[in-house]
Amino acid sequence: MSAYTYGNTANAAERIKEISGVNPLKCMKCGKCSATCPAFNEMDIKPHQFVSYVQNGDIEALAQSKSLWKCLSCFACVERCPRDVKPGKLIDAARQIVIREKGQNYLKADEIPELLDDETPQQLLVSAFRRYRR
Amino acid sequence: MQELISRAKELLADNTVARVLGWRAGDLPYNPEAAYFETPESLDEFVYDGFCGANLSKMMIEASKLEGKTLVCLKPCDTYSFNQLIKEHRVDREKAYIIGVGCKGKLDVEKLRKMGIKGIQKITGAKLTDDCENLEIETIYGSKTVSYKDAMLERCHVCKGKEHMIYDEIIGESKDTKDADRFAEVERIEAMSPKERFEFFQKELSKCIRCNACRNACPACSCRRCVFDSTKFDSAQKANVDDFEEKMFHIIRAFHVAGRCTDCGECSRVCPQGIPLHLFNRKFIKDIDQFYGEYQAGADAESKGPLTSFTFEDVEPGIVAERG
Amino acid sequence: MYKIKKENLKALFQMISEKQDLILPVKKAEQTNFALWTEDADVDLTTLKTVKSGKDAFFPQSETLYTCVRDGKKLSVEPEALREHPFVVFGMKACDVKGVEVLDKVFLSDPVDTFYAARREHGTIVAMACHEPEESCFCKVFGTDAADPVADVAVWMIGEELFWKAVTEKGNALTESVKELLQDADAADEEAVSKEKEAIRTIIEKLPYTHLSLEGWDGNATEEKFNSPVWNELYKPCLACGTCTFVCPTCQCYDIKDYDTGHGVKRYRCWDSCMYSDFTLMAGGNNRTTQLQRFRQRFMHKLVYFPANNDGMYSCVGCGRCVEKCPEALNIVKVIKAFEKQGGEKA
Amino acid sequence: MQRIGVFVCHCGTNIAATVDVKKVVEMAKMEPGVVHAEDYQYMCSEAGQSKIINAIKEKHLTGVVVCSCSPRMHEATFRKAAEKAGLNPYMVEIANIREHCSWIHKDMEEATKKAVILARAAIAKVNLDAPLQPGESQVTKRALVIGGGIAGIQSALDIADAGYEVDIVEKLPSIGGRMSQLDKTFPTLDCSACILTPKMVEAAAHEKINIYTYSEVEKVSGFVGDFTVDIRKKARSVDMSKCTGCGVCSQKCPSKKIPNEFNRGLNNRSAIYIPFAQAIPNVPVIDRENCIKFKTGKCGACAKNCAAGAIDYEQQDEIVTKKYGAIVVATGFDVIKLDQYDEYAYSQSKDVITSLELERLMNAAGPTKGHLERLSDGKAPKNIVFVQCVGSRCSDNRGKSYCSKICCMYTAKHAMLIRDKYPDTNVTVFYIDVRTPGKNFDEFYRRAVEEYGVNYIKGQVGKVIPQPDGTLMVQASDLLDNKQILMEADMVVLAAAIEPNKDVRKIATMLTASIDTNNFLTEAHAKLRPVESPTAGIFLSGVCQGPKDIPETVAQAGAAAVKAIGLLAKDKLTTNPCTAKADPLACNGCSQCMNVCPYGAISYEDVQVNDHGVRETRRVAVVNNALCQGCGACTVTCPSGAMDLQGFSNRQIIAEVDAICR
Amino acid sequence: MSIEAKEEFRPKIVAFCCNWCSYAGADLAGSSRLVYPADVKIIRVPCSCRVNPMFILRAFEKGADGVILCGCHPGDCHYTTGNYYARRRMTLLFSMLDFIGVENGRTRVEWVSAAEGVKFSQTMNEFVEKIHSLGKNVRLEDIRCRN
């Protein structure tokens, strides 16, 4: 079905835009996303840069970035973005693309109980399921 | 009826009125016609019974131009039309002496025919004073008994009430004949799919012969020159073309009387093809009630009609698509 | 004479319509009118009077005469083809057939109306006797026998059977074409038909209008009737609608109009009514400006002008449709009676 | 039948590049009534117009169709040309084949087809056109200015100087507007009051200017040249003719805890008050909602202490009805509410303020007498952070989509003033872009950076977090350094977006002036008629039309005044001849048209008619052409079609519909 | 197949536009080069209240597949109240057309100001799309116009 890889930049960028519903061209580069980001310092590609990476179709770099996995999905950037660009959604979409590319490497329902510990918040689990199920 | 005649004679005699507008007995048991009576003697032919369905208020447009007052007999529902005509300056209140006549529901000979009754020779029970539930009908093909209710015009089943909205005096008792929901039929059609609705109206309207009886009987359609007879819109077509003309005629006619139509039911009563034309008017009335608050045209002679007024918060036309 | 079982009528209609168009009373939305027969048509032979008479079959309410098509500055005119496909009108009553006779006088005399003539030529009328005449009927006044209609074929519906009698050549031809469905009638059947005729005639004698007198109404009465004061009151309830004219089997007035199709014009004619305020409206105005004049015109035409020009033939056939359908309960009978009464008062 | 000429404009390549104009000419020639058709490069040019004029003369044209740009652009041009050739100007119709066709369609064949159809519709309409004669109406030689800020004052002064009477209606107790609240003005740093007050005084003293303060426009009727306006003079409770402006009443007033609007609520005022020292008129007003006398019936301290006996508790609102020829709208602006911007802690910390509040804090007549101090503890702030674009340039529903235009400059001004007066204060400005298009603007901003050491950081502030010790933690990003910044501040100043005054919608509705989605009044043409409303006789002055700084506002105020003067200088106006007209023979006299007419232009008269031989007296509708504006509401209400609109008649519109659908 | 058939259908759409707002909005859409299908043809009227139901039915009679009326936003009428009347009239008319079984997507009212070129073009794009999905108007056309 999917003929692209995230290396196929044009396709992958389109796919990210489609999944996230975000038009990166709306960004006015104010940096409020980066300003609000609690994980800013752990990221190699900063949230505001994420937008231009998608815009430029440089998805390979995103896929390889640490940021992809450092984003907490707290959505502060989504909340605060004055231009409706919502970098958090872009990151999330990029993450999904990467995950899907990994093919079999999904979390299976049976495996979950073992992985559970009491500390994990319910909400996180549910949202993880929603995002990473097949 | 006798009381009505004596009172009319009195009013003619003391010159309060110059003429009486009522009904003259017909040559069949069910066909009285509207008539003017100018002398007390002529009133001997006066009749008022269940078959006097015609709404005389529209005739008052012409009567208002005559010298002197005209005594006009108006049933409760007719008085709504009269009020509306006053509002539109078409009749002169000062030229009318209104006797509100009692009404226990008007009869529809077509209903009798639908029951297979033919060769009618005599009907009893149709008089206002007849205190019975049934009509006794003698025909060439035998006698029939029919319940009065079953022979009533459609409009009487959704009667607006037995009160006269305007009158100088009232003669005769009226009966509440309402036993059906006024909008039930409209709702039934609304519930259909668009295709079914289209087929329903296509079927009904294809019967239309463009005889203009509905228009000419309608007290709201009182235009001196109807747009469908004039060159104002390049729309004066007389053809009974099923695919458009008839729809155009009936929609526009209903639109022109929207907010002014009192729902007197004359259009459906007079239609020779039995088209339920009142459905158009009632649909507008239902929408108006729902969108702009309940409004009964002719309940008074002053209020602004719903199409000549507005509120800032009116619903958007998109509601039609939204409600599906 | 032939007969056919009621239950086989559908097969009969099917057979007729294989070769010809079949027009007969069909009930649609509770009203019965003449219409083209189709497999699923709700044929209604019991209703005595269709709302409109069957005159549409020969003189349709609206018909295109020719079509102009504009292409740039070029204009082409395409006349409408005349009727060539044969058709049968089934179930007209004696009065309706008489109505066609009246129309013939108008449309077949010089100049001949080719559209009408073509239809008459290709149309066969099967007329049906009136099983149960009604109180509004007064065909006898005009010499019509509802019990024995004069048409191409006459039929009687008695009990479960329909009796069929070819009257004219056209009638014979039609009979031939459906013969395989018809059975020969025997003496008992002839007897039944005679009985039916008698029964009808007996009832007609009892009808309230049967003995209506037409005395004083003829082609010579123009002056007297036209100037009568009776009209002054009589017309007043008239709504000026066209119901009476449109249900009438003999009214033959039409208007000619153009319909703009956007790329040309379709010239069509459609029934008009002398009751309408725009009837015969011309650039210079209207020759009849009041409803009184229009009302008078209709009845004068039926009872005076038409007989004056057609050897005494009235253009009313006593079908009683106007009696039934006038929204204000006015009708030709009331007009005749009003004059009768006024005459009586005078005398 | 008309003799119609069709003129197809190429508009250079604007039309000709997508519409085959030759084809349009060829097709137009096929239409009924068309006796002439040609195309030309620029129909609106002198040469193009003379083509029309020549054709009218040579071919005896009775109607003209120009296929060109929008009629809103050149209808008047072509009508004038026709008039020059002796043709009634209303026999000209425009087919809009540029804005409605060539500019929006890419495919030549498709665009040409559409252009042909649009031409056809216009030809069909001209075929039914009738010559129309415009009427005349009087001009009332007085102007109304709504709003008494710098825009309104300037417009009023200019109009009055030209010799026309002007009334200013100001909602607040004093004229002066926003500018009176400002401390200094950019880029010259002169004192706002010093330059505004003389203008206020001049306006008050001008013999042609009449000022209604504490008043509102209540109702507007009429039309260009002849507006009738109801002005509600709200009860001041002080007799202006007696009051000396001594101010004793305010001092004696026991109700003193009312937030002072003039100082943006940073301090309090009394219930009877003069809004600010330079107020004009210098007459107090009783705020009845907060006055003890009005609330409880007891008190009356002001009346007791007023030597002039000017206090009048019985005073009632008064409605003044006056006529005006022109109306200038100068309703100004406000800053947006910040309650939706929680991240900046505006409602959580007293030390997060708006720039307008800062103006008051820095003003010598302000709540702190001009000392810059924290509102929470009165301490001098050492670190001040400015946040730009708060609510501006937002496409979410919290803010405004537009740039408020003035913030970059006033922030530079504020930063500079603070650094100048308190050199040991650190000033940081977080910006997205610094926009300085204006004379001496960029120089001004550079001075702030280069000479005053203001720290400009590119990057929006993400969050302001009030700390337990009363300081504020500002979290932002430095986009150029690609670093996240956590900065401690004592005061945060937000450059809140500006928005049109709340009342403008109400006023626009009364004036039937159109308004855009941001509530700015719409100009008649974005470039060519920027100070006029599309509604004739209404002119736009100042920020009500769009964000502006003071010099732009004054310039526009002057321009609006000139337009108004141009109108008032005329003795008579020609009225639109496209008015309604009733056919007395078809009129029923039902009054429905009268009920819907917004101008009261329809009355009923008993007239003698001859209806095809029937002579009678009938009650029929009569339209007053001077009052009718040609909306057409009556025409649809009329069931018989007796009421029709000249120039847009029923048959014409139907002919257009037919032409389009065929 | 079906795609081809769809391409062949070019709807006829009549747009009545108020001179003061949506007509100017259409001009703005034009000068901003905001594309919408050529199927839309605009008729200029002084106010939305000038539009008679007869015009709309006439358009359908003559073969229009959709009719849209654009006027000033409620409250912004150049003539103060015109669009309020238009709003009531059109609401009732559309409801009636719906009642007799005419697809309710064929008629639409949209308030578009002079400043809303984008909205104008968006509206037209949407409307044309809608008409495409409804196909040819067969329920209100006078078939005499077809040949």
Short mmCIF file of C-alpha atoms in Angstrom, two decimals, chain C residues 3-342:
data_model
loop_
_atom_site.label_atom_id
_atom_site.label_comp_id
_atom_site.label_asym_id
_atom_site.label_seq_id
_atom_site.Cartn_x
_atom_site.Cartn_y
_atom_site.Cartn_z
CA LYS C 3 -69.25 -8.84 -25.19
CA ILE C 4 -66.24 -9.16 -22.97
CA LYS C 5 -65.87 -10.00 -19.34
CA LYS C 6 -64.85 -7.14 -17.12
CA GLU C 7 -61.85 -9.11 -15.95
CA ASN C 8 -60.62 -9.29 -19.54
CA LEU C 9 -60.73 -5.57 -20.07
CA LYS C 10 -57.11 -5.21 -19.20
CA ALA C 11 -56.20 -7.63 -21.94
CA LEU C 12 -58.45 -5.68 -24.29
CA PHE C 13 -56.74 -2.41 -23.41
CA GLN C 14 -53.39 -4.08 -23.80
CA MET C 15 -54.30 -5.26 -27.24
CA ILE C 16 -55.66 -1.93 -28.38
CA SER C 17 -52.61 -0.11 -27.12
CA GLU C 18 -50.27 -2.36 -29.02
CA LYS C 19 -51.22 -0.69 -32.25
CA GLN C 20 -52.76 2.57 -31.12
CA ASP C 21 -52.66 4.99 -28.27
CA LEU C 22 -55.46 4.29 -25.88
CA ILE C 23 -56.98 7.17 -23.96
CA LEU C 24 -59.46 6.37 -21.22
CA PRO C 25 -60.58 7.47 -17.75
CA VAL C 26 -57.73 7.03 -15.31
CA LYS C 27 -57.82 7.84 -11.65
CA LYS C 28 -54.86 9.87 -10.49
CA ALA C 29 -54.64 11.41 -7.03
CA GLU C 30 -58.32 10.64 -6.50
CA GLN C 31 -59.54 12.41 -9.61
CA THR C 32 -60.61 10.70 -12.78
CA ASN C 33 -59.61 12.18 -16.10
CA PHE C 34 -58.90 10.89 -19.56
CA ALA C 35 -55.31 9.81 -19.83
CA LEU C 36 -53.07 7.55 -21.83
CA TRP C 37 -53.43 3.92 -20.83
CA THR C 38 -50.39 2.29 -19.33
CA GLU C 39 -49.86 -1.07 -17.74
CA ASP C 40 -50.17 0.37 -14.25
CA ALA C 41 -52.87 2.96 -14.92
CA ASP C 42 -55.74 2.96 -12.43
CA VAL C 43 -58.54 2.69 -15.00
CA ASP C 44 -61.81 4.01 -13.62
CA LEU C 45 -64.91 3.22 -15.62
CA THR C 46 -67.36 3.64 -12.79
CA THR C 47 -67.06 7.38 -12.21
CA LEU C 48 -69.78 8.86 -14.38
CA LYS C 49 -68.10 12.14 -15.13
CA THR C 50 -64.42 12.63 -15.60
CA VAL C 51 -63.42 16.04 -14.29
CA LYS C 52 -62.53 17.29 -17.72
CA SER C 53 -64.44 15.91 -20.69
CA GLY C 54 -62.42 13.87 -23.13
CA LYS C 55 -62.07 16.77 -25.52
CA ASP C 56 -58.32 17.00 -24.83
CA ALA C 57 -57.89 13.93 -26.99
CA PHE C 58 -58.77 16.01 -30.01
CA PHE C 59 -58.11 19.50 -28.74
CA PRO C 60 -55.42 19.33 -26.07
CA GLN C 61 -55.27 21.96 -23.36
CA SER C 62 -51.94 23.08 -24.68
CA GLU C 63 -50.13 22.10 -27.83
CA THR C 64 -47.14 23.42 -29.67
CA LEU C 65 -47.84 24.70 -33.15
CA TYR C 66 -44.33 25.32 -34.33
CA THR C 67 -40.84 25.82 -33.00
CA CYS C 68 -38.43 28.56 -34.02
CA VAL C 69 -34.79 27.91 -33.37
CA ARG C 70 -32.29 30.73 -33.45
CA ASP C 71 -28.73 30.09 -34.43
CA GLY C 72 -26.78 33.32 -34.48
CA LYS C 73 -28.76 35.57 -36.74
CA LYS C 74 -30.35 32.63 -38.55
CA LEU C 75 -33.84 31.50 -37.70
CA SER C 76 -35.40 28.19 -38.61
CA VAL C 77 -39.06 27.36 -38.23
CA GLU C 78 -40.14 23.80 -37.60
CA PRO C 79 -43.90 23.20 -37.72
CA GLU C 80 -45.22 20.64 -35.27
CA ALA C 81 -46.02 17.35 -36.98
CA LEU C 82 -49.69 16.49 -37.39
CA ARG C 83 -51.09 13.46 -35.64
CA GLU C 84 -50.40 10.32 -37.61
CA HIS C 85 -50.45 7.61 -35.01
CA PRO C 86 -53.98 6.26 -34.55
CA PHE C 87 -55.63 6.36 -31.16
CA VAL C 88 -58.75 5.24 -29.39
CA VAL C 89 -60.71 7.23 -26.87
CA PHE C 90 -62.50 4.76 -24.69
CA GLY C 91 -65.30 5.56 -22.29
CA MET C 92 -66.58 8.91 -23.47
CA LYS C 93 -70.21 9.44 -22.58
CA ALA C 94 -72.93 10.36 -25.01
CA CYS C 95 -72.76 14.00 -24.00
CA ASP C 96 -68.98 14.08 -24.47
CA VAL C 97 -69.38 12.66 -27.93
CA LYS C 98 -71.94 15.32 -28.66
CA GLY C 99 -69.34 17.80 -27.49
CA VAL C 100 -66.95 16.53 -30.12
CA GLU C 101 -69.67 17.13 -32.69
CA VAL C 102 -69.81 20.73 -31.54
CA LEU C 103 -66.06 21.04 -31.82
CA ASP C 104 -66.23 19.57 -35.32
CA LYS C 105 -68.47 22.44 -36.32
CA VAL C 106 -65.82 24.87 -35.21
CA PHE C 107 -62.62 23.21 -36.23
CA LEU C 108 -63.61 21.28 -39.33
CA SER C 109 -65.44 24.04 -41.09
CA ASP C 110 -63.44 26.35 -43.26
CA PRO C 111 -60.69 27.21 -42.44
CA VAL C 112 -60.02 23.70 -41.22
CA ASP C 113 -57.89 23.35 -38.14
CA THR C 114 -55.36 20.85 -39.41
CA PHE C 115 -54.20 19.78 -35.98
CA TYR C 116 -57.74 18.98 -34.94
CA ALA C 117 -58.64 17.39 -38.25
CA ALA C 118 -55.65 15.07 -38.08
CA ARG C 119 -56.65 13.94 -34.63
CA ARG C 120 -60.25 13.38 -35.64
CA GLU C 121 -59.08 11.39 -38.62
CA HIS C 122 -56.87 9.14 -36.55
CA GLY C 123 -59.08 8.86 -33.52
CA THR C 124 -61.73 6.25 -32.84
CA ILE C 125 -64.30 6.92 -30.14
CA VAL C 126 -65.66 4.16 -27.98
CA ALA C 127 -68.57 5.66 -26.09
CA MET C 128 -70.11 4.19 -23.02
CA ALA C 129 -73.73 4.35 -21.96
CA CYS C 130 -74.35 6.11 -18.64
CA HIS C 131 -75.11 3.37 -16.18
CA GLU C 132 -76.32 5.64 -13.40
CA PRO C 133 -76.99 9.21 -14.53
CA GLU C 134 -76.77 11.88 -11.87
CA GLU C 135 -78.77 14.87 -10.75
CA SER C 136 -76.60 17.33 -12.61
CA CYS C 137 -77.18 15.63 -15.97
CA PHE C 138 -79.46 17.22 -18.56
CA CYS C 139 -78.30 15.78 -21.86
CA LYS C 140 -81.84 14.93 -22.85
CA VAL C 141 -82.60 18.61 -23.05
CA PHE C 142 -80.26 18.67 -26.06
CA GLY C 143 -81.68 15.53 -27.55
CA THR C 144 -78.92 13.22 -26.48
CA ASP C 145 -79.69 9.67 -25.44
CA ALA C 146 -77.30 8.69 -22.70
CA ALA C 147 -78.53 5.12 -22.96
CA ASP C 148 -77.47 4.64 -26.55
CA PRO C 149 -74.42 6.72 -27.35
CA VAL C 150 -73.66 7.51 -30.95
CA ALA C 151 -69.98 6.95 -31.62
CA ASP C 152 -67.65 4.64 -33.52
CA VAL C 153 -68.30 1.96 -30.98
CA ALA C 154 -70.95 1.96 -28.26
CA VAL C 155 -70.45 -0.04 -25.10
CA TRP C 156 -72.56 -0.88 -22.09
CA MET C 157 -71.22 -1.99 -18.80
CA ILE C 158 -73.71 -4.35 -17.20
CA GLY C 159 -72.82 -6.39 -14.20
CA GLU C 160 -69.60 -8.24 -14.88
CA GLU C 161 -69.73 -7.76 -18.61
CA LEU C 162 -69.11 -5.10 -21.15
CA PHE C 163 -71.20 -5.18 -24.30
CA TRP C 164 -69.66 -3.85 -27.48
CA LYS C 165 -71.41 -2.62 -30.59
CA ALA C 166 -69.54 -1.25 -33.58
CA VAL C 167 -71.44 1.63 -35.15
CA THR C 168 -69.20 3.06 -37.85
CA GLU C 169 -66.51 1.86 -40.23
CA LYS C 170 -63.87 2.98 -37.78
CA GLY C 171 -65.73 1.10 -35.14
CA ASN C 172 -65.74 -2.03 -37.26
CA ALA C 173 -62.04 -1.73 -37.87
CA LEU C 174 -61.34 -1.42 -34.18
CA THR C 175 -63.63 -4.35 -33.48
CA GLU C 176 -61.78 -6.45 -36.02
CA SER C 177 -58.46 -5.66 -34.46
CA VAL C 178 -59.54 -6.91 -31.03
CA LYS C 179 -61.92 -9.59 -32.13
CA GLU C 180 -59.99 -12.44 -30.62
CA LEU C 181 -60.83 -11.09 -27.18
CA LEU C 182 -64.50 -10.46 -27.89
CA GLN C 183 -67.28 -12.99 -27.63
CA ASP C 184 -70.40 -12.87 -29.73
CA ALA C 185 -73.41 -11.62 -27.82
CA ASP C 186 -76.50 -13.78 -27.82
CA ALA C 187 -80.19 -12.91 -27.63
CA ALA C 188 -80.16 -12.83 -23.85
CA ASP C 189 -77.38 -10.31 -23.99
CA GLU C 190 -79.30 -8.16 -26.44
CA GLU C 191 -82.15 -8.33 -24.00
CA ALA C 192 -79.95 -7.26 -21.12
CA VAL C 193 -78.71 -4.29 -23.08
CA SER C 194 -82.23 -3.23 -23.97
CA LYS C 195 -83.17 -3.49 -20.34
CA GLU C 196 -80.19 -1.40 -19.34
CA LYS C 197 -81.18 1.23 -21.89
CA GLU C 198 -84.69 1.33 -20.53
CA ALA C 199 -83.43 1.59 -16.98
CA ILE C 200 -81.20 4.49 -17.93
CA ARG C 201 -83.97 6.28 -19.73
CA THR C 202 -86.31 5.80 -16.78
CA ILE C 203 -83.82 7.36 -14.43
CA ILE C 204 -83.16 10.23 -16.79
CA GLU C 205 -86.84 11.07 -16.77
CA LYS C 206 -86.62 11.44 -13.00
CA LEU C 207 -83.64 13.81 -13.01
CA PRO C 208 -84.35 17.35 -11.85
CA TYR C 209 -83.03 19.10 -14.95
CA THR C 210 -84.32 16.78 -17.60
CA HIS C 211 -87.31 18.90 -18.38
CA LEU C 212 -85.47 22.19 -18.47
CA SER C 213 -87.03 24.35 -21.13
CA LEU C 214 -84.90 26.04 -23.74
CA GLU C 215 -87.79 28.08 -24.96
CA GLY C 216 -86.69 31.47 -26.13
CA TRP C 217 -83.09 30.40 -26.54
CA ASP C 218 -82.18 30.27 -30.14
CA GLY C 219 -80.16 32.02 -32.76
CA ASN C 220 -82.70 34.78 -33.05
CA ALA C 221 -82.67 35.79 -29.43
CA THR C 222 -79.58 37.98 -29.54
CA GLU C 223 -81.12 41.37 -28.91
CA GLU C 224 -83.61 40.30 -26.29
CA LYS C 225 -81.25 38.18 -24.26
CA PHE C 226 -78.23 40.42 -24.61
CA ASN C 227 -80.06 43.42 -23.28
CA SER C 228 -81.86 41.64 -20.51
CA PRO C 229 -81.44 43.09 -17.01
CA VAL C 230 -81.20 39.55 -15.64
CA TRP C 231 -77.47 39.52 -16.28
CA ASN C 232 -76.94 42.48 -13.95
CA GLU C 233 -77.51 40.37 -10.86
CA LEU C 234 -76.77 36.94 -12.18
CA TYR C 235 -73.07 37.36 -12.82
CA LYS C 236 -72.22 38.79 -9.43
CA PRO C 237 -70.98 35.68 -7.63
CA CYS C 238 -68.87 34.74 -10.65
CA LEU C 239 -65.22 34.50 -9.62
CA ALA C 240 -63.99 34.91 -13.16
CA CYS C 241 -62.18 31.64 -12.95
CA GLY C 242 -62.06 29.31 -15.91
CA THR C 243 -63.42 26.18 -14.28
CA CYS C 244 -66.63 26.02 -16.29
CA THR C 245 -64.81 26.54 -19.58
CA PHE C 246 -62.08 24.06 -18.84
CA VAL C 247 -64.38 21.24 -17.78
CA CYS C 248 -66.80 21.97 -20.62
CA PRO C 249 -66.82 19.49 -23.52
CA THR C 250 -67.64 22.20 -26.04
CA CYS C 251 -65.65 25.27 -25.06
CA GLN C 252 -63.22 25.76 -27.87
CA CYS C 253 -61.53 29.10 -27.27
CA TYR C 254 -57.80 29.17 -27.18
CA ASP C 255 -55.02 31.66 -26.84
CA ILE C 256 -51.83 31.60 -28.85
CA LYS C 257 -48.66 32.35 -26.98
CA ASP C 258 -44.93 32.18 -27.43
CA TYR C 259 -42.68 30.39 -25.03
CA ASP C 260 -39.11 31.62 -24.98
CA THR C 261 -36.88 28.58 -24.83
CA GLY C 262 -33.73 30.64 -24.69
CA HIS C 263 -32.63 29.60 -28.14
CA GLY C 264 -35.85 30.26 -29.89
CA VAL C 265 -39.54 30.24 -29.41
CA LYS C 266 -42.20 27.61 -29.18
CA ARG C 267 -45.49 28.94 -30.38
CA TYR C 268 -48.24 27.11 -28.65
CA ARG C 269 -51.92 27.38 -28.15
CA CYS C 270 -53.70 26.69 -24.94
CA TRP C 271 -57.27 26.78 -23.82
CA ASP C 272 -58.43 30.21 -22.88
CA SER C 273 -61.51 31.19 -21.00
CA CYS C 274 -63.92 33.96 -21.89
CA MET C 275 -64.29 34.39 -18.15
CA TYR C 276 -60.73 35.72 -17.86
CA SER C 277 -60.08 39.40 -17.71
CA ASP C 278 -57.31 39.08 -20.27
CA PHE C 279 -59.42 37.11 -22.72
CA THR C 280 -58.95 38.51 -26.22
CA LEU C 281 -56.85 41.28 -24.77
CA MET C 282 -55.33 43.27 -27.59
CA ALA C 283 -52.85 46.06 -27.85
CA GLY C 284 -55.70 48.52 -27.92
CA GLY C 285 -57.30 47.13 -24.80
CA ASN C 286 -60.07 44.73 -24.07
CA ASN C 287 -63.37 44.54 -25.83
CA ARG C 288 -65.11 43.21 -22.74
CA THR C 289 -64.10 45.18 -19.70
CA THR C 290 -66.48 43.91 -17.04
CA GLN C 291 -67.21 40.51 -15.63
CA LEU C 292 -70.86 41.03 -16.50
CA GLN C 293 -69.91 41.23 -20.16
CA ARG C 294 -67.64 38.23 -19.93
CA PHE C 295 -70.21 36.18 -18.06
CA ARG C 296 -72.92 37.08 -20.52
CA GLN C 297 -70.64 36.23 -23.41
CA ARG C 298 -70.22 32.67 -22.32
CA PHE C 299 -73.88 31.85 -22.07
CA MET C 300 -74.91 33.92 -25.04
CA HIS C 301 -72.35 32.00 -27.04
CA LYS C 302 -73.56 28.62 -25.89
CA LEU C 303 -77.25 29.29 -26.30
CA VAL C 304 -77.62 32.03 -28.89
CA TYR C 305 -74.59 32.83 -31.02
CA PHE C 306 -73.58 29.25 -31.65
CA PRO C 307 -77.05 28.08 -32.73
CA ALA C 308 -77.28 31.20 -34.89
CA ASN C 309 -74.25 30.07 -36.85
CA ASN C 310 -74.72 26.33 -36.71
CA ASP C 311 -78.22 25.51 -37.77
CA GLY C 312 -79.67 25.79 -34.34
CA MET C 313 -77.12 23.56 -32.64
CA TYR C 314 -76.49 24.63 -29.06
CA SER C 315 -72.97 24.49 -27.83
CA CYS C 316 -74.06 23.02 -24.54
CA VAL C 317 -74.49 19.29 -24.31
CA GLY C 318 -75.97 19.04 -20.83
CA CYS C 319 -73.11 17.12 -19.28
CA GLY C 320 -73.58 19.01 -16.01
CA ARG C 321 -69.87 19.41 -15.28
CA CYS C 322 -70.22 23.14 -14.73
CA VAL C 323 -73.12 22.41 -12.40
CA GLU C 324 -70.86 20.24 -10.32
CA LYS C 325 -67.64 22.17 -10.54
CA CYS C 326 -68.46 25.88 -10.39
CA PRO C 327 -66.94 27.09 -7.12
CA GLU C 328 -69.77 29.54 -6.68
CA ALA C 329 -72.56 27.18 -7.74
CA LEU C 330 -73.34 29.19 -10.83
CA ASN C 331 -74.05 27.33 -14.04
CA ILE C 332 -75.86 27.34 -17.31
CA VAL C 333 -78.95 25.79 -15.76
CA LYS C 334 -79.27 28.62 -13.31
CA VAL C 335 -78.91 31.07 -16.17
CA ILE C 336 -81.63 29.40 -18.17
CA LYS C 337 -83.87 29.21 -15.12
CA ALA C 338 -83.27 32.83 -14.22
CA PHE C 339 -84.50 33.90 -17.62
CA GLU C 340 -87.41 31.52 -17.39
CA LYS C 341 -88.40 33.00 -14.04
CA GLN C 342 -87.98 36.55 -15.21
#
